[in-house]
Coordinates of N, CA and C in Angstrom, one line a residue:
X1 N -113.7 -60.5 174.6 CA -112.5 -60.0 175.2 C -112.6 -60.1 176.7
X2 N -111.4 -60.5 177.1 CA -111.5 -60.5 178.8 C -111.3 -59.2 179.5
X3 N -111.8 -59.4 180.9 CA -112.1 -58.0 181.6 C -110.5 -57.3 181.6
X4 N -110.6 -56.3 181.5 CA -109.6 -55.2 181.3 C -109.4 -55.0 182.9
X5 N -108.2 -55.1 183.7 CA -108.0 -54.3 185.5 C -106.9 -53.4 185.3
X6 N -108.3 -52.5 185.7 CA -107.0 -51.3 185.7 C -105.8 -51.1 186.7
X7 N -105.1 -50.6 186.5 CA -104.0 -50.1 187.3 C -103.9 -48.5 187.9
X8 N -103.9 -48.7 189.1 CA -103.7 -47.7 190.1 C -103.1 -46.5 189.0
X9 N -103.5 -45.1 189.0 CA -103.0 -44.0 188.3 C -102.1 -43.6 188.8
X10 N -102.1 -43.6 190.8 CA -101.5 -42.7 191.3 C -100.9 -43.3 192.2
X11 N -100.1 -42.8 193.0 CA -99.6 -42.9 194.3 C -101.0 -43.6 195.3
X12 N -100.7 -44.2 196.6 CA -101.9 -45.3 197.8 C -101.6 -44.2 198.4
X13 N -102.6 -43.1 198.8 CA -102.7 -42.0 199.3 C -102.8 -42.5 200.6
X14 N -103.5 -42.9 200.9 CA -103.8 -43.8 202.4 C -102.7 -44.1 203.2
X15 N -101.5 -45.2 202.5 CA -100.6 -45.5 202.6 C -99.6 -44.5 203.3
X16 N -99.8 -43.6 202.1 CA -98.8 -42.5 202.3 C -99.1 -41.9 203.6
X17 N -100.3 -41.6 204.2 CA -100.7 -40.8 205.8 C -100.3 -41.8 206.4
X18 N -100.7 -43.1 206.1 CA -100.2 -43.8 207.4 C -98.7 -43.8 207.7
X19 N -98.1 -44.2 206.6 CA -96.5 -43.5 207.8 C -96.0 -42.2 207.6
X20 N -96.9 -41.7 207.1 CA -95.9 -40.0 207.7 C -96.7 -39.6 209.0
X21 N -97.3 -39.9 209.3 CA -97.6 -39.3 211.0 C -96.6 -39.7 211.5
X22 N -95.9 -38.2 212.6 CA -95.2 -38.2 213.1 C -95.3 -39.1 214.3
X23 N -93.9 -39.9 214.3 CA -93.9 -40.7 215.7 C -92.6 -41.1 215.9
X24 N -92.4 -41.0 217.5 CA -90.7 -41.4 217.6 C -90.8 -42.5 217.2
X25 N -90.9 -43.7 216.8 CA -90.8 -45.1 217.0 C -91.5 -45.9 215.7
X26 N -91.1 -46.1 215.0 CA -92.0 -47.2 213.6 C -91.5 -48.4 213.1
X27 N -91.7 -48.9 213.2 CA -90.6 -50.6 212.2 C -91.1 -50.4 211.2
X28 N -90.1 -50.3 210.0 CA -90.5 -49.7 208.5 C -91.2 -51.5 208.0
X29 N -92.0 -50.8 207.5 CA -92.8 -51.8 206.2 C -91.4 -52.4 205.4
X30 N -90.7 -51.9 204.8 CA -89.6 -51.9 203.9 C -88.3 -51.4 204.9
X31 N -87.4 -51.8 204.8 CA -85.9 -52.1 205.1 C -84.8 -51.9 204.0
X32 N -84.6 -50.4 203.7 CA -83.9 -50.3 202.8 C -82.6 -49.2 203.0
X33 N -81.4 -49.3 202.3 CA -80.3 -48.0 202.4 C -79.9 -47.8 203.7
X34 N -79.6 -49.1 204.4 CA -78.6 -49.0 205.4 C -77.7 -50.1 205.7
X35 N -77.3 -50.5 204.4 CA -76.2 -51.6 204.0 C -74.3 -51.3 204.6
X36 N -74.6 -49.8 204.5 CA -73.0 -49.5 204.8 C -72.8 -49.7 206.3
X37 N -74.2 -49.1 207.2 CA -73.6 -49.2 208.7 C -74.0 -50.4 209.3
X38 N -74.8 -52.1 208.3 CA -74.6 -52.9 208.4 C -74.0 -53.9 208.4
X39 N -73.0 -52.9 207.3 CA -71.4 -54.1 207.1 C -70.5 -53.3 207.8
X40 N -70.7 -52.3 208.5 CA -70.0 -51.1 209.3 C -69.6 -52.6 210.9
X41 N -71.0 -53.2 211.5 CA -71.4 -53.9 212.1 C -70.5 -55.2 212.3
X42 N -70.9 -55.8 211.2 CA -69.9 -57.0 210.9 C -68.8 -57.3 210.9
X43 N -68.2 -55.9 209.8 CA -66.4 -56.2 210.3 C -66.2 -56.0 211.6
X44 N -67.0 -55.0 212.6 CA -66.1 -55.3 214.0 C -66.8 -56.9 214.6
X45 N -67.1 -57.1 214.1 CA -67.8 -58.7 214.7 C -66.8 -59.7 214.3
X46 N -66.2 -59.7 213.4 CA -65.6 -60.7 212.3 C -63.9 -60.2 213.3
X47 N -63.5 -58.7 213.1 CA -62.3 -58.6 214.0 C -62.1 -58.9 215.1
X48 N -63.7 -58.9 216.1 CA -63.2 -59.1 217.0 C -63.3 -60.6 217.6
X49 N -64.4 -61.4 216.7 CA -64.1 -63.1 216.8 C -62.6 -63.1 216.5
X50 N -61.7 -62.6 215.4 CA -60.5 -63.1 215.2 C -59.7 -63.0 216.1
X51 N -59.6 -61.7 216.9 CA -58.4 -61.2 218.0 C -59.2 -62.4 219.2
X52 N -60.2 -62.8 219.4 CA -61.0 -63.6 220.1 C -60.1 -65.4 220.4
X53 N -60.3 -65.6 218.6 CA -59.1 -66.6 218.6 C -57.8 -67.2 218.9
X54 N -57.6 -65.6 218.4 CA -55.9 -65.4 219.1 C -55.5 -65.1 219.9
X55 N -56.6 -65.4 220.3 CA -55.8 -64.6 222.3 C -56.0 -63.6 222.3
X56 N -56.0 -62.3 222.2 CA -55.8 -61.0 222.0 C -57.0 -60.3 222.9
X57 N -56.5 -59.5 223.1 CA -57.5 -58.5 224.0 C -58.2 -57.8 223.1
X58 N -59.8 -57.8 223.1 CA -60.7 -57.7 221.6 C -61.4 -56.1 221.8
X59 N -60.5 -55.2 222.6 CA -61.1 -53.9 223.1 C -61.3 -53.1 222.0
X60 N -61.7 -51.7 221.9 CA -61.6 -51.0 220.6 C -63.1 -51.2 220.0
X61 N -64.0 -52.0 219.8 CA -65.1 -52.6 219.5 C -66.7 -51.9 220.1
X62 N -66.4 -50.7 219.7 CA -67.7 -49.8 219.6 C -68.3 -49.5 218.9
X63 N -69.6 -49.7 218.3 CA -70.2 -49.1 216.9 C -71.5 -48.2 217.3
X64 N -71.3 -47.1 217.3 CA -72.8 -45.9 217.7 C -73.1 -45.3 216.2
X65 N -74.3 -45.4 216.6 CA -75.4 -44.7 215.4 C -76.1 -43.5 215.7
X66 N -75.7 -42.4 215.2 CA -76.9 -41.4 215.7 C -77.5 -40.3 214.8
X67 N -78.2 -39.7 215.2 CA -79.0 -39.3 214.1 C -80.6 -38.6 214.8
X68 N -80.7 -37.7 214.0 CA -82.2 -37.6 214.8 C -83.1 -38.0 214.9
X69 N -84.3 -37.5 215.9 CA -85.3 -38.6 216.0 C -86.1 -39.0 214.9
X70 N -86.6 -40.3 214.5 CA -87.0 -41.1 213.5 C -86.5 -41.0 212.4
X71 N -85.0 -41.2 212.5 CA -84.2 -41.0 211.1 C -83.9 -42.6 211.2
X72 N -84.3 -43.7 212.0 CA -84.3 -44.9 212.0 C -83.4 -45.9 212.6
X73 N -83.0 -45.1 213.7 CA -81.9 -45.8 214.6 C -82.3 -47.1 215.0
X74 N -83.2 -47.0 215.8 CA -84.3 -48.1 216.7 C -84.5 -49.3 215.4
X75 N -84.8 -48.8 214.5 CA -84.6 -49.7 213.1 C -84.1 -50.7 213.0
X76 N -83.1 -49.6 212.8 CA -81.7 -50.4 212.4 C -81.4 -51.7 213.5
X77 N -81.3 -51.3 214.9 CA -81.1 -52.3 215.9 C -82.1 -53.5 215.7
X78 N -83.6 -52.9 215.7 CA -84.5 -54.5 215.3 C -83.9 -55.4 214.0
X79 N -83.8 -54.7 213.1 CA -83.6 -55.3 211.7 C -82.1 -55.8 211.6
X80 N -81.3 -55.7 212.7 CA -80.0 -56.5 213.0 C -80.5 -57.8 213.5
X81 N -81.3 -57.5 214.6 CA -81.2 -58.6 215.6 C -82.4 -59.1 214.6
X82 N -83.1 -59.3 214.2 CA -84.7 -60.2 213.2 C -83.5 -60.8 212.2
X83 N -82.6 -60.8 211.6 CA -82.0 -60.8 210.4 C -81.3 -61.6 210.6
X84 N -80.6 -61.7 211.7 CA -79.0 -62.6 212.3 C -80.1 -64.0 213.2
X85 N -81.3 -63.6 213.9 CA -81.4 -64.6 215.1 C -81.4 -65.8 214.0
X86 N -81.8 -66.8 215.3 CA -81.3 -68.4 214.7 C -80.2 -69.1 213.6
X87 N -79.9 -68.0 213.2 CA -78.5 -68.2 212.2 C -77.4 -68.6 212.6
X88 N -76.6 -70.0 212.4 CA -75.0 -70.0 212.8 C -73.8 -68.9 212.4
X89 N -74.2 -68.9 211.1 CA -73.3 -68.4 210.8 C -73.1 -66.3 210.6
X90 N -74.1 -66.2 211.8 CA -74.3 -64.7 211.9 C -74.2 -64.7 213.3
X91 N -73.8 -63.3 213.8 CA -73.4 -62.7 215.1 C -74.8 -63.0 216.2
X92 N -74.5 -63.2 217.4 CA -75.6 -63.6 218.4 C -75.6 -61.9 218.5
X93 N -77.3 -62.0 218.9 CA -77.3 -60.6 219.5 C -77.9 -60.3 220.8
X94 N -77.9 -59.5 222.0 CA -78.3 -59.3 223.2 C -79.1 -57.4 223.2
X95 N -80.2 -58.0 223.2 CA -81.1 -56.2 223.9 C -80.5 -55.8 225.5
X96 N -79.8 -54.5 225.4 CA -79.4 -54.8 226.9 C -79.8 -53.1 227.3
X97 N -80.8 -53.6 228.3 CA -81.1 -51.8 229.3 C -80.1 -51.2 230.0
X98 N -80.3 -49.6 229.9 CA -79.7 -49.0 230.1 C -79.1 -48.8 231.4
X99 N -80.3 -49.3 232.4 CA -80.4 -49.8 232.9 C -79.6 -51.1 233.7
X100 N -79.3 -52.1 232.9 CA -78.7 -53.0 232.9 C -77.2 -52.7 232.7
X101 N -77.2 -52.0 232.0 CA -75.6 -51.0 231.8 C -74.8 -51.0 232.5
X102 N -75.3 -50.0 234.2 CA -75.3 -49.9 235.0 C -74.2 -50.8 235.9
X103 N -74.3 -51.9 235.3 CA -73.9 -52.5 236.2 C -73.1 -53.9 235.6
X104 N -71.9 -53.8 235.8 CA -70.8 -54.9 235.0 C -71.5 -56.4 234.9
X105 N -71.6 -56.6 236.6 CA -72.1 -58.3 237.0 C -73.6 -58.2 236.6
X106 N -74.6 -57.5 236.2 CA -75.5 -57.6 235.5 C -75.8 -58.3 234.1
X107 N -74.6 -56.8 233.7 CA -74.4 -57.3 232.1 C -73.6 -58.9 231.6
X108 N -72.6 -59.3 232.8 CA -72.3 -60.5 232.6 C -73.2 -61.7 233.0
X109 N -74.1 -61.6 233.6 CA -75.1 -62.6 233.8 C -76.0 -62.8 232.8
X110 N -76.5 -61.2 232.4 CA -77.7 -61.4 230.6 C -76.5 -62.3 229.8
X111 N -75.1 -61.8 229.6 CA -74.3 -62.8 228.4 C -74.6 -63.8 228.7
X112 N -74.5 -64.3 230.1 CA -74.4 -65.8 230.8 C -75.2 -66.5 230.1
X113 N -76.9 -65.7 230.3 CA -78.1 -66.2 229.9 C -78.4 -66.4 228.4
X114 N -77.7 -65.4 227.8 CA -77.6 -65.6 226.1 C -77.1 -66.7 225.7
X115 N -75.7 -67.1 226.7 CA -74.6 -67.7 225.3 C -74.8 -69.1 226.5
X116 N -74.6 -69.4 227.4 CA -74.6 -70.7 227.6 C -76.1 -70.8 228.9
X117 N -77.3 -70.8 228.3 CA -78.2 -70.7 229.1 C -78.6 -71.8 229.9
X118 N -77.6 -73.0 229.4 CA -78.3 -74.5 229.8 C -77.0 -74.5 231.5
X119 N -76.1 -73.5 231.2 CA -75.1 -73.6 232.9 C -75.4 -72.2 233.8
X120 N -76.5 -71.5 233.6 CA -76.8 -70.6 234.8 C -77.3 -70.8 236.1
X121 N -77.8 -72.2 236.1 CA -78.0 -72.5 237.2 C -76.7 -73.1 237.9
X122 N -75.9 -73.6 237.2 CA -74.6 -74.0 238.0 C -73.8 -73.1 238.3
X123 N -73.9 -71.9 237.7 CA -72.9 -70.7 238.0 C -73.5 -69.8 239.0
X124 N -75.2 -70.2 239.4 CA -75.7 -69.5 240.3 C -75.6 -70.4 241.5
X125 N -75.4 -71.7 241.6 CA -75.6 -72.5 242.6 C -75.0 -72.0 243.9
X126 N -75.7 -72.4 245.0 CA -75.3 -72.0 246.5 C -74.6 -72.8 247.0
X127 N -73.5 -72.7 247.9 CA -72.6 -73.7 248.2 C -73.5 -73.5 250.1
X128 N -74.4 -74.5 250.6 CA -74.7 -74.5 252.0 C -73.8 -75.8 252.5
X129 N -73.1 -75.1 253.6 CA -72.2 -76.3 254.8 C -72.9 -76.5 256.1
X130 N -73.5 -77.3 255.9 CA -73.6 -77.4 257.0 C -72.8 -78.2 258.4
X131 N -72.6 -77.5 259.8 CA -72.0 -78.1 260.9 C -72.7 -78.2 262.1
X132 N -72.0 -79.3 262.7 CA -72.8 -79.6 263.9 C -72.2 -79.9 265.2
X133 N -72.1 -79.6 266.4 CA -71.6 -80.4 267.4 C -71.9 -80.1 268.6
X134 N -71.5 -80.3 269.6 CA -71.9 -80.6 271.4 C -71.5 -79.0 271.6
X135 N -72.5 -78.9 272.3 CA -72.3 -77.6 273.3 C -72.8 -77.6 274.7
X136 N -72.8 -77.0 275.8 CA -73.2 -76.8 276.6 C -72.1 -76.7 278.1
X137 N -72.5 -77.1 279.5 CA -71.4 -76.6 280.6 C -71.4 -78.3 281.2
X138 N -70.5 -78.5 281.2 CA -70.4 -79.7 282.0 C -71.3 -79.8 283.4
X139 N -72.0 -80.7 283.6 CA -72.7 -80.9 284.8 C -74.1 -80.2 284.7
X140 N -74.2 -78.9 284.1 CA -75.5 -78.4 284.2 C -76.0 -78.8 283.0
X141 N -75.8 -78.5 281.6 CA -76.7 -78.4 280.5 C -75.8 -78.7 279.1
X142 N -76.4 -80.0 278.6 CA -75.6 -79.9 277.4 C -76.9 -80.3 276.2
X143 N -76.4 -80.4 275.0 CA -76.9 -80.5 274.0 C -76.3 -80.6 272.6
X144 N -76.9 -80.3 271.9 CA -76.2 -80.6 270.0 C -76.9 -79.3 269.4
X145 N -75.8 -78.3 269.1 CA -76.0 -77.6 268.2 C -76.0 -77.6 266.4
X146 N -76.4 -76.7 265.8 CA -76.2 -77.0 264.3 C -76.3 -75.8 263.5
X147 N -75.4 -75.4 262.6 CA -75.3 -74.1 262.3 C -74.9 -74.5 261.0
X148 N -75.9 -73.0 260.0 CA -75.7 -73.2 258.7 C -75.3 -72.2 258.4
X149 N -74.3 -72.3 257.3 CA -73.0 -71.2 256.7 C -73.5 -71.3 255.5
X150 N -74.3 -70.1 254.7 CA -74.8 -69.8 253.4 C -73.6 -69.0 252.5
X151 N -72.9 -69.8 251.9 CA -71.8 -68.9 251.5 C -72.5 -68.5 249.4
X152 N -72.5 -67.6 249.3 CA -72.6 -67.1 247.5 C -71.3 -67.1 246.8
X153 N -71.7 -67.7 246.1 CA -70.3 -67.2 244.8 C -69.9 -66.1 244.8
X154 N -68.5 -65.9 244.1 CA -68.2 -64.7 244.3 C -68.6 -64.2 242.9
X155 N -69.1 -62.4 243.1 CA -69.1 -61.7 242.1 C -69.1 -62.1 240.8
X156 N -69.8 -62.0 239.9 CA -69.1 -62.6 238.3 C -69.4 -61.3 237.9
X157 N -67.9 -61.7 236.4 CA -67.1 -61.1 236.7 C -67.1 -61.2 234.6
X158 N -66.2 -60.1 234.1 CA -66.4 -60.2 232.5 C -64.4 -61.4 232.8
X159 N -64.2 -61.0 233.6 CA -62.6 -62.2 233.2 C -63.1 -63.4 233.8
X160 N -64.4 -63.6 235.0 CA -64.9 -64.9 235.4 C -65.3 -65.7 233.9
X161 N -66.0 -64.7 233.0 CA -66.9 -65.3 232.1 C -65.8 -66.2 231.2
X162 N -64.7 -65.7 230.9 CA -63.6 -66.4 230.0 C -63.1 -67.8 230.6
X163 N -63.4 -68.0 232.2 CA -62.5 -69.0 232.6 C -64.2 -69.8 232.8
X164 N -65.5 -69.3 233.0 CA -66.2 -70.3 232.9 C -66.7 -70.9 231.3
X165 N -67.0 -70.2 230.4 CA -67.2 -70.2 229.2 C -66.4 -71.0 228.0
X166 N -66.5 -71.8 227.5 CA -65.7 -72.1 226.8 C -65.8 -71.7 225.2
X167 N -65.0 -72.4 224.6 CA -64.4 -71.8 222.9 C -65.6 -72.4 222.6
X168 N -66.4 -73.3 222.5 CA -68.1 -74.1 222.4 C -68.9 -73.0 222.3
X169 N -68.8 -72.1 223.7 CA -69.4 -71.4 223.3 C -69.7 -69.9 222.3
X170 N -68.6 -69.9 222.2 CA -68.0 -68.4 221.2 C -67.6 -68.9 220.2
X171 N -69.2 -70.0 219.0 CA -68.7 -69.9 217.6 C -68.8 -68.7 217.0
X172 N -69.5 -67.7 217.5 CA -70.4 -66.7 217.1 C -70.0 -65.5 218.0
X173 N -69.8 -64.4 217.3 CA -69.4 -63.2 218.5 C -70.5 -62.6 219.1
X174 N -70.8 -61.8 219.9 CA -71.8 -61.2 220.3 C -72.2 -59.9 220.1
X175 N -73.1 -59.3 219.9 CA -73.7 -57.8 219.9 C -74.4 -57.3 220.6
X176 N -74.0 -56.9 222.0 CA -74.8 -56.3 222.7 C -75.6 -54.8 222.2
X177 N -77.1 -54.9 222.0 CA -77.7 -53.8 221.2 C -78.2 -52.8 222.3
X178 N -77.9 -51.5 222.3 CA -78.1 -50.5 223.8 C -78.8 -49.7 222.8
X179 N -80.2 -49.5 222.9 CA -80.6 -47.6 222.5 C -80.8 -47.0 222.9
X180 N -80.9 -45.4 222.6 CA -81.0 -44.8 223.6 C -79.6 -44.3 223.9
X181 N -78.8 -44.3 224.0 CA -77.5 -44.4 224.6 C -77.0 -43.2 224.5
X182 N -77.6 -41.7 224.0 CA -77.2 -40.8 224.4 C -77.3 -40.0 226.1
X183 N -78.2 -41.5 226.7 CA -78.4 -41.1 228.0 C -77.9 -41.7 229.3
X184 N -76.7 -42.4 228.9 CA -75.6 -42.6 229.1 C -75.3 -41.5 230.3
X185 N -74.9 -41.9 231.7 CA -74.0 -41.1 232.8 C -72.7 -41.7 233.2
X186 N -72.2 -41.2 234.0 CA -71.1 -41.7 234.7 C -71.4 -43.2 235.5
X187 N -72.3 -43.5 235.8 CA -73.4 -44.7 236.5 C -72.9 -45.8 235.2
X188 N -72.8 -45.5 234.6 CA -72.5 -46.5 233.2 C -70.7 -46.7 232.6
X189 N -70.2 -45.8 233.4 CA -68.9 -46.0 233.3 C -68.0 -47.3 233.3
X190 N -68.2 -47.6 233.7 CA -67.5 -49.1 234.8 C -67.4 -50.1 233.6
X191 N -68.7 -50.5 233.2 CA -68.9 -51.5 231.9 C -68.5 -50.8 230.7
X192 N -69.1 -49.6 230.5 CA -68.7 -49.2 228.9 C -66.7 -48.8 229.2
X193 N -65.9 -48.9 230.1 CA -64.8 -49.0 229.9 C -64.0 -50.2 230.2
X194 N -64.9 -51.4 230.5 CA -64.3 -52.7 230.5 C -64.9 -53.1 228.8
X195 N -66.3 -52.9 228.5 CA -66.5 -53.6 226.8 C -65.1 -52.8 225.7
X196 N -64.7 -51.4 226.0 CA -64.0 -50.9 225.6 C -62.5 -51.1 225.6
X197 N -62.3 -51.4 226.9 CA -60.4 -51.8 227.1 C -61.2 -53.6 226.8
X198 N -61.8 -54.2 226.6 CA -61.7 -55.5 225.9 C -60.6 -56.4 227.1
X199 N -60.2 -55.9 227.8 CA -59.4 -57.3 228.4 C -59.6 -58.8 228.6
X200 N -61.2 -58.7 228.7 CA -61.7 -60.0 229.0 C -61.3 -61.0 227.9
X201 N -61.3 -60.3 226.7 CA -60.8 -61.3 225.6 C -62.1 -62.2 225.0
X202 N -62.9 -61.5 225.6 CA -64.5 -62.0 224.6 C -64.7 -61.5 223.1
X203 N -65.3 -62.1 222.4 CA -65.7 -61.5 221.0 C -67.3 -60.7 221.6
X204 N -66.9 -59.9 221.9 CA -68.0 -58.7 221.9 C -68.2 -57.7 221.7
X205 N -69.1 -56.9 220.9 CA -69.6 -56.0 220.3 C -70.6 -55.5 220.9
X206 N -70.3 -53.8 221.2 CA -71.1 -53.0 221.9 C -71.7 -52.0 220.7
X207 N -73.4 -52.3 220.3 CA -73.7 -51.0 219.2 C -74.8 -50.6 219.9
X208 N -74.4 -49.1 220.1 CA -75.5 -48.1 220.7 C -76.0 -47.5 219.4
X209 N -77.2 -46.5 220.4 CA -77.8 -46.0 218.6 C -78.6 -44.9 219.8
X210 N -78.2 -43.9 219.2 CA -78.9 -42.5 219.9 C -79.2 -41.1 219.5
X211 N -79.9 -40.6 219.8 CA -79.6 -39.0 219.2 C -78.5 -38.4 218.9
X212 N -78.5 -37.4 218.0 CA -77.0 -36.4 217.6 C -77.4 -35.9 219.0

């Protein structure tokens, strides 16, 4: 007769200590039973590529998660963005600090870098003029001056991004992923009520994920 292998009686006790220690932060081994707030996700992606299409101003487009600590928020964000990257036919995604929030022409320059990263140097480029000409006092002292005028682009801007960006590059809508985001101040205002009033007419999606 061939060797008989047993089978485990019980529960991988081991297993079991290693993830119940308490910790804010884990990437589950398994990824399971959060199917609803990930088709929750999609339909505003899928609406707001559509209003995207049509012209339409794509505001309205907020999706927050919250819940308490290690109930799997942080999760959920990785296991969007690992699941969709390199895929056509799934939503682009963006990690964006809170930090980065902060600040409109920030957050428009990370998109910049996400969605068309091969034109950031043309949208950063410096326009130098240079001029040159005769100065000095008749009779006593002349010479040739030369002066350089460093002029910067202006500002960019979430309505800049529509007129530099083209339909090329929005086959795919975007998901800007913020956690944390119950720590959110008035410092953050500016951007979370332009992604919100949507004027820009981008397919973009803002999902935070924070404490109750």
């Amino acid at each position: 007769m061939g060797e008989i292998t047993k089978q485990p009686s019980g529960p991988d006790l081991a297993l079991i200590k290693k993830f119940s220690r308490p910790r804010d932060r884990r990437y589950p081994p398994v990824f399971v039973g959060r199917k609803k707030e990930i088709e929750i996700v999609e339909e505003n992606c899928q609406d707001v590529l559509d209003f995207y299409r049509q012209g339409k101003k794509t505001g309205g487009h907020i999706v927050l998660f919250r819940g308490a600590p290690g109930a799997g928020k942080s999760s959920l964000l990785e296991h969007v963005a690992e699941c969709w990257s390199g895929k056509p036919d799934c939503p682009q995604t963006l990690d964006i600090e809170l930090d980065t929030l902060e600040d409109p022409a920030a957050v428009a320059w990370e998109i910049v870098k996400k969605v068309a990263p091969e034109n950031e140097e043309v949208f950063r480029q410096r326009i130098v003029t240079n001029t040159s000409g005769s100065a000095g006092v008749p009779g006593i002292a002349s010479g040739r001056i030369s002066t350089t005028t460093d002029t910067a682009p202006a500002k960019i801007s979430f309505s800049v991004l529509k007129e530099l960006l083209s339909s090329e590059h929005w086959k795919q809508p975007l998901c800007l992923l913020a956690d944390e985001i119950q720590t959110v101040t008035k410092r953050h205002g500016t951007s979370l009520l332009t992604l919100h009033r949507g004027a820009h007419g981008l397919p973009i999606v803002l999902v935070g994920a924070g404490a109750s």
